[in-house]
Amino acid sequence: MSDILNQLDAALSERRHADPDTSYVASLHHKGLNKILEKVGEEAVETVLAAKDVDADPASREALIAETADLWFHSLVMLSHLGLDHRQVLDELARRFGVSGHEEKASRRS
């Protein structure tokens, strides 16, 4: 799993400064943070809608997986734009592992 994230990180870094006319990632960076955030929000909504429609039908499950991949991808673009990367998110998840969700959330209130 980490291999694909590292590969995506390298590709995002490489494409960030590419020609916006030929690279989707470069075009997002060129349009700025607000456009990237708009895409993250759009993909989040599409993921939620796909999840609501999941049933035993394999196509609905595949649609949810595809939308989640879009959400994760655009979230990675957002992190990249802000000078962050997936390793920091994985470190935070590792820090939280084994901690009650209720306890972790309560610790953020202070």
JSON list of C-alpha atoms in Angstrom, two decimals:
[
{"chain": "A", "resi": 1, "resn": "MET", "atom": "CA", "xyz": [0.00, 0.00, 0.00]},
{"chain": "A", "resi": 2, "resn": "SER", "atom": "CA", "xyz": [2.74, 2.40, 0.92]},
{"chain": "A", "resi": 3, "resn": "ASP", "atom": "CA", "xyz": [4.42, 1.71, -2.43]},
{"chain": "A", "resi": 4, "resn": "ILE", "atom": "CA", "xyz": [1.51, 3.13, -4.42]},
{"chain": "A", "resi": 5, "resn": "LEU", "atom": "CA", "xyz": [1.34, 6.14, -2.11]},
{"chain": "A", "resi": 6, "resn": "ASN", "atom": "CA", "xyz": [5.06, 6.74, -2.59]},
{"chain": "A", "resi": 7, "resn": "GLN", "atom": "CA", "xyz": [4.64, 6.39, -6.36]},
{"chain": "A", "resi": 8, "resn": "LEU", "atom": "CA", "xyz": [1.72, 8.82, -6.33]},
{"chain": "A", "resi": 9, "resn": "ASP", "atom": "CA", "xyz": [3.71, 11.25, -4.20]},
{"chain": "A", "resi": 10, "resn": "ALA", "atom": "CA", "xyz": [6.58, 11.16, -6.69]},
{"chain": "A", "resi": 11, "resn": "ALA", "atom": "CA", "xyz": [4.23, 11.60, -9.65]},
{"chain": "A", "resi": 12, "resn": "LEU", "atom": "CA", "xyz": [2.40, 14.49, -7.97]},
{"chain": "A", "resi": 13, "resn": "SER", "atom": "CA", "xyz": [5.68, 16.18, -7.16]},
{"chain": "A", "resi": 14, "resn": "GLU", "atom": "CA", "xyz": [6.91, 15.76, -10.72]},
{"chain": "A", "resi": 15, "resn": "ARG", "atom": "CA", "xyz": [3.68, 16.93, -12.32]},
{"chain": "A", "resi": 16, "resn": "ARG", "atom": "CA", "xyz": [3.14, 19.89, -10.01]},
{"chain": "A", "resi": 17, "resn": "HIS", "atom": "CA", "xyz": [5.37, 22.10, -12.16]},
{"chain": "A", "resi": 18, "resn": "ALA", "atom": "CA", "xyz": [4.51, 20.53, -15.51]},
{"chain": "A", "resi": 19, "resn": "ASP", "atom": "CA", "xyz": [2.65, 22.32, -18.28]},
{"chain": "A", "resi": 20, "resn": "PRO", "atom": "CA", "xyz": [-0.93, 22.97, -17.07]},
{"chain": "A", "resi": 21, "resn": "ASP", "atom": "CA", "xyz": [-2.15, 22.38, -20.63]},
{"chain": "A", "resi": 22, "resn": "THR", "atom": "CA", "xyz": [-0.88, 18.80, -20.63]},
{"chain": "A", "resi": 23, "resn": "SER", "atom": "CA", "xyz": [-1.04, 17.79, -16.94]},
{"chain": "A", "resi": 24, "resn": "TYR", "atom": "CA", "xyz": [-4.24, 17.61, -14.92]},
{"chain": "A", "resi": 25, "resn": "VAL", "atom": "CA", "xyz": [-2.26, 17.87, -11.66]},
{"chain": "A", "resi": 26, "resn": "ALA", "atom": "CA", "xyz": [-0.35, 20.92, -12.92]},
{"chain": "A", "resi": 27, "resn": "SER", "atom": "CA", "xyz": [-3.63, 22.51, -14.02]},
{"chain": "A", "resi": 28, "resn": "LEU", "atom": "CA", "xyz": [-5.06, 22.09, -10.51]},
{"chain": "A", "resi": 29, "resn": "HIS", "atom": "CA", "xyz": [-1.97, 23.63, -8.92]},
{"chain": "A", "resi": 30, "resn": "HIS", "atom": "CA", "xyz": [-2.03, 26.43, -11.49]},
{"chain": "A", "resi": 31, "resn": "LYS", "atom": "CA", "xyz": [-5.68, 27.21, -10.62]},
{"chain": "A", "resi": 32, "resn": "GLY", "atom": "CA", "xyz": [-4.77, 27.39, -6.93]},
{"chain": "A", "resi": 33, "resn": "LEU", "atom": "CA", "xyz": [-5.83, 26.08, -3.57]},
{"chain": "A", "resi": 34, "resn": "ASN", "atom": "CA", "xyz": [-9.49, 27.08, -3.86]},
{"chain": "A", "resi": 35, "resn": "LYS", "atom": "CA", "xyz": [-9.92, 25.00, -7.04]},
{"chain": "A", "resi": 36, "resn": "ILE", "atom": "CA", "xyz": [-8.19, 22.04, -5.40]},
{"chain": "A", "resi": 37, "resn": "LEU", "atom": "CA", "xyz": [-10.44, 22.35, -2.34]},
{"chain": "A", "resi": 38, "resn": "GLU", "atom": "CA", "xyz": [-13.46, 22.56, -4.62]},
{"chain": "A", "resi": 39, "resn": "LYS", "atom": "CA", "xyz": [-12.40, 19.26, -6.21]},
{"chain": "A", "resi": 40, "resn": "VAL", "atom": "CA", "xyz": [-11.87, 17.63, -2.80]},
{"chain": "A", "resi": 41, "resn": "GLY", "atom": "CA", "xyz": [-15.35, 18.75, -1.74]},
{"chain": "A", "resi": 42, "resn": "GLU", "atom": "CA", "xyz": [-16.90, 17.57, -5.01]},
{"chain": "A", "resi": 43, "resn": "GLU", "atom": "CA", "xyz": [-15.24, 14.16, -4.69]},
{"chain": "A", "resi": 44, "resn": "ALA", "atom": "CA", "xyz": [-16.30, 13.89, -1.03]},
{"chain": "A", "resi": 45, "resn": "VAL", "atom": "CA", "xyz": [-19.93, 14.47, -1.99]},
{"chain": "A", "resi": 46, "resn": "GLU", "atom": "CA", "xyz": [-19.69, 11.96, -4.85]},
{"chain": "A", "resi": 47, "resn": "THR", "atom": "CA", "xyz": [-18.19, 9.41, -2.46]},
{"chain": "A", "resi": 48, "resn": "VAL", "atom": "CA", "xyz": [-20.99, 9.88, 0.05]},
{"chain": "A", "resi": 49, "resn": "LEU", "atom": "CA", "xyz": [-23.62, 9.56, -2.68]},
{"chain": "A", "resi": 50, "resn": "ALA", "atom": "CA", "xyz": [-21.97, 6.41, -4.03]},
{"chain": "A", "resi": 51, "resn": "ALA", "atom": "CA", "xyz": [-21.86, 4.93, -0.52]},
{"chain": "A", "resi": 52, "resn": "LYS", "atom": "CA", "xyz": [-25.58, 5.60, -0.05]},
{"chain": "A", "resi": 53, "resn": "ASP", "atom": "CA", "xyz": [-26.28, 3.60, -3.22]},
{"chain": "A", "resi": 54, "resn": "VAL", "atom": "CA", "xyz": [-24.16, 0.56, -2.34]},
{"chain": "A", "resi": 55, "resn": "ASP", "atom": "CA", "xyz": [-26.01, -2.70, -2.26]},
{"chain": "A", "resi": 56, "resn": "ALA", "atom": "CA", "xyz": [-25.19, -6.27, -3.21]},
{"chain": "A", "resi": 57, "resn": "ASP", "atom": "CA", "xyz": [-24.68, -5.21, -6.83]},
{"chain": "A", "resi": 58, "resn": "PRO", "atom": "CA", "xyz": [-20.94, -5.37, -7.65]},
{"chain": "A", "resi": 59, "resn": "ALA", "atom": "CA", "xyz": [-21.25, -2.31, -9.91]},
{"chain": "A", "resi": 60, "resn": "SER", "atom": "CA", "xyz": [-22.38, -0.12, -7.00]},
{"chain": "A", "resi": 61, "resn": "ARG", "atom": "CA", "xyz": [-19.42, -1.30, -4.93]},
{"chain": "A", "resi": 62, "resn": "GLU", "atom": "CA", "xyz": [-17.04, -0.60, -7.81]},
{"chain": "A", "resi": 63, "resn": "ALA", "atom": "CA", "xyz": [-18.54, 2.90, -8.14]},
{"chain": "A", "resi": 64, "resn": "LEU", "atom": "CA", "xyz": [-17.85, 3.54, -4.45]},
{"chain": "A", "resi": 65, "resn": "ILE", "atom": "CA", "xyz": [-14.26, 2.33, -4.80]},
{"chain": "A", "resi": 66, "resn": "ALA", "atom": "CA", "xyz": [-13.75, 4.58, -7.85]},
{"chain": "A", "resi": 67, "resn": "GLU", "atom": "CA", "xyz": [-15.18, 7.63, -6.06]},
{"chain": "A", "resi": 68, "resn": "THR", "atom": "CA", "xyz": [-13.08, 6.94, -2.98]},
{"chain": "A", "resi": 69, "resn": "ALA", "atom": "CA", "xyz": [-9.98, 6.71, -5.18]},
{"chain": "A", "resi": 70, "resn": "ASP", "atom": "CA", "xyz": [-10.90, 10.11, -6.69]},
{"chain": "A", "resi": 71, "resn": "LEU", "atom": "CA", "xyz": [-11.32, 11.57, -3.19]},
{"chain": "A", "resi": 72, "resn": "TRP", "atom": "CA", "xyz": [-8.00, 10.20, -2.00]},
{"chain": "A", "resi": 73, "resn": "PHE", "atom": "CA", "xyz": [-6.23, 11.39, -5.16]},
{"chain": "A", "resi": 74, "resn": "HIS", "atom": "CA", "xyz": [-7.54, 14.94, -4.85]},
{"chain": "A", "resi": 75, "resn": "SER", "atom": "CA", "xyz": [-6.74, 14.92, -1.12]},
{"chain": "A", "resi": 76, "resn": "LEU", "atom": "CA", "xyz": [-3.14, 14.01, -2.02]},
{"chain": "A", "resi": 77, "resn": "VAL", "atom": "CA", "xyz": [-3.06, 16.89, -4.52]},
{"chain": "A", "resi": 78, "resn": "MET", "atom": "CA", "xyz": [-4.29, 19.20, -1.74]},
{"chain": "A", "resi": 79, "resn": "LEU", "atom": "CA", "xyz": [-1.61, 18.00, 0.66]},
{"chain": "A", "resi": 80, "resn": "SER", "atom": "CA", "xyz": [1.03, 18.40, -2.04]},
{"chain": "A", "resi": 81, "resn": "HIS", "atom": "CA", "xyz": [-0.12, 21.94, -2.77]},
{"chain": "A", "resi": 82, "resn": "LEU", "atom": "CA", "xyz": [0.25, 22.78, 0.91]},
{"chain": "A", "resi": 83, "resn": "GLY", "atom": "CA", "xyz": [3.73, 21.24, 1.16]},
{"chain": "A", "resi": 84, "resn": "LEU", "atom": "CA", "xyz": [2.51, 18.18, 3.06]},
{"chain": "A", "resi": 85, "resn": "ASP", "atom": "CA", "xyz": [2.33, 14.53, 2.08]},
{"chain": "A", "resi": 86, "resn": "HIS", "atom": "CA", "xyz": [0.73, 11.20, 2.83]},
{"chain": "A", "resi": 87, "resn": "ARG", "atom": "CA", "xyz": [3.48, 10.16, 5.26]},
{"chain": "A", "resi": 88, "resn": "GLN", "atom": "CA", "xyz": [2.31, 12.80, 7.72]},
{"chain": "A", "resi": 89, "resn": "VAL", "atom": "CA", "xyz": [-1.25, 11.49, 7.49]},
{"chain": "A", "resi": 90, "resn": "LEU", "atom": "CA", "xyz": [-0.04, 7.91, 7.97]},
{"chain": "A", "resi": 91, "resn": "ASP", "atom": "CA", "xyz": [2.02, 9.02, 10.97]},
{"chain": "A", "resi": 92, "resn": "GLU", "atom": "CA", "xyz": [-1.08, 10.62, 12.49]},
{"chain": "A", "resi": 93, "resn": "LEU", "atom": "CA", "xyz": [-3.12, 7.48, 11.88]},
{"chain": "A", "resi": 94, "resn": "ALA", "atom": "CA", "xyz": [-0.35, 5.40, 13.48]},
{"chain": "A", "resi": 95, "resn": "ARG", "atom": "CA", "xyz": [-0.34, 7.75, 16.48]},
{"chain": "A", "resi": 96, "resn": "ARG", "atom": "CA", "xyz": [-4.07, 7.24, 16.89]},
{"chain": "A", "resi": 97, "resn": "PHE", "atom": "CA", "xyz": [-3.98, 3.46, 16.43]},
{"chain": "A", "resi": 98, "resn": "GLY", "atom": "CA", "xyz": [-5.06, 1.70, 19.59]},
{"chain": "A", "resi": 99, "resn": "VAL", "atom": "CA", "xyz": [-6.54, 4.87, 21.07]},
{"chain": "A", "resi": 100, "resn": "SER", "atom": "CA", "xyz": [-10.28, 5.03, 21.54]},
{"chain": "A", "resi": 101, "resn": "GLY", "atom": "CA", "xyz": [-11.88, 7.32, 18.97]},
{"chain": "A", "resi": 102, "resn": "HIS", "atom": "CA", "xyz": [-13.76, 9.03, 21.78]},
{"chain": "A", "resi": 103, "resn": "GLU", "atom": "CA", "xyz": [-10.53, 9.64, 23.70]},
{"chain": "A", "resi": 104, "resn": "GLU", "atom": "CA", "xyz": [-8.70, 10.90, 20.63]},
{"chain": "A", "resi": 105, "resn": "LYS", "atom": "CA", "xyz": [-11.46, 13.31, 19.73]},
{"chain": "A", "resi": 106, "resn": "ALA", "atom": "CA", "xyz": [-11.66, 14.59, 23.31]},
{"chain": "A", "resi": 107, "resn": "SER", "atom": "CA", "xyz": [-7.91, 15.22, 23.32]},
{"chain": "A", "resi": 108, "resn": "ARG", "atom": "CA", "xyz": [-8.29, 17.59, 20.34]},
{"chain": "A", "resi": 109, "resn": "ARG", "atom": "CA", "xyz": [-10.70, 19.89, 22.20]},
{"chain": "A", "resi": 110, "resn": "SER", "atom": "CA", "xyz": [-8.02, 21.38, 24.41]}
]
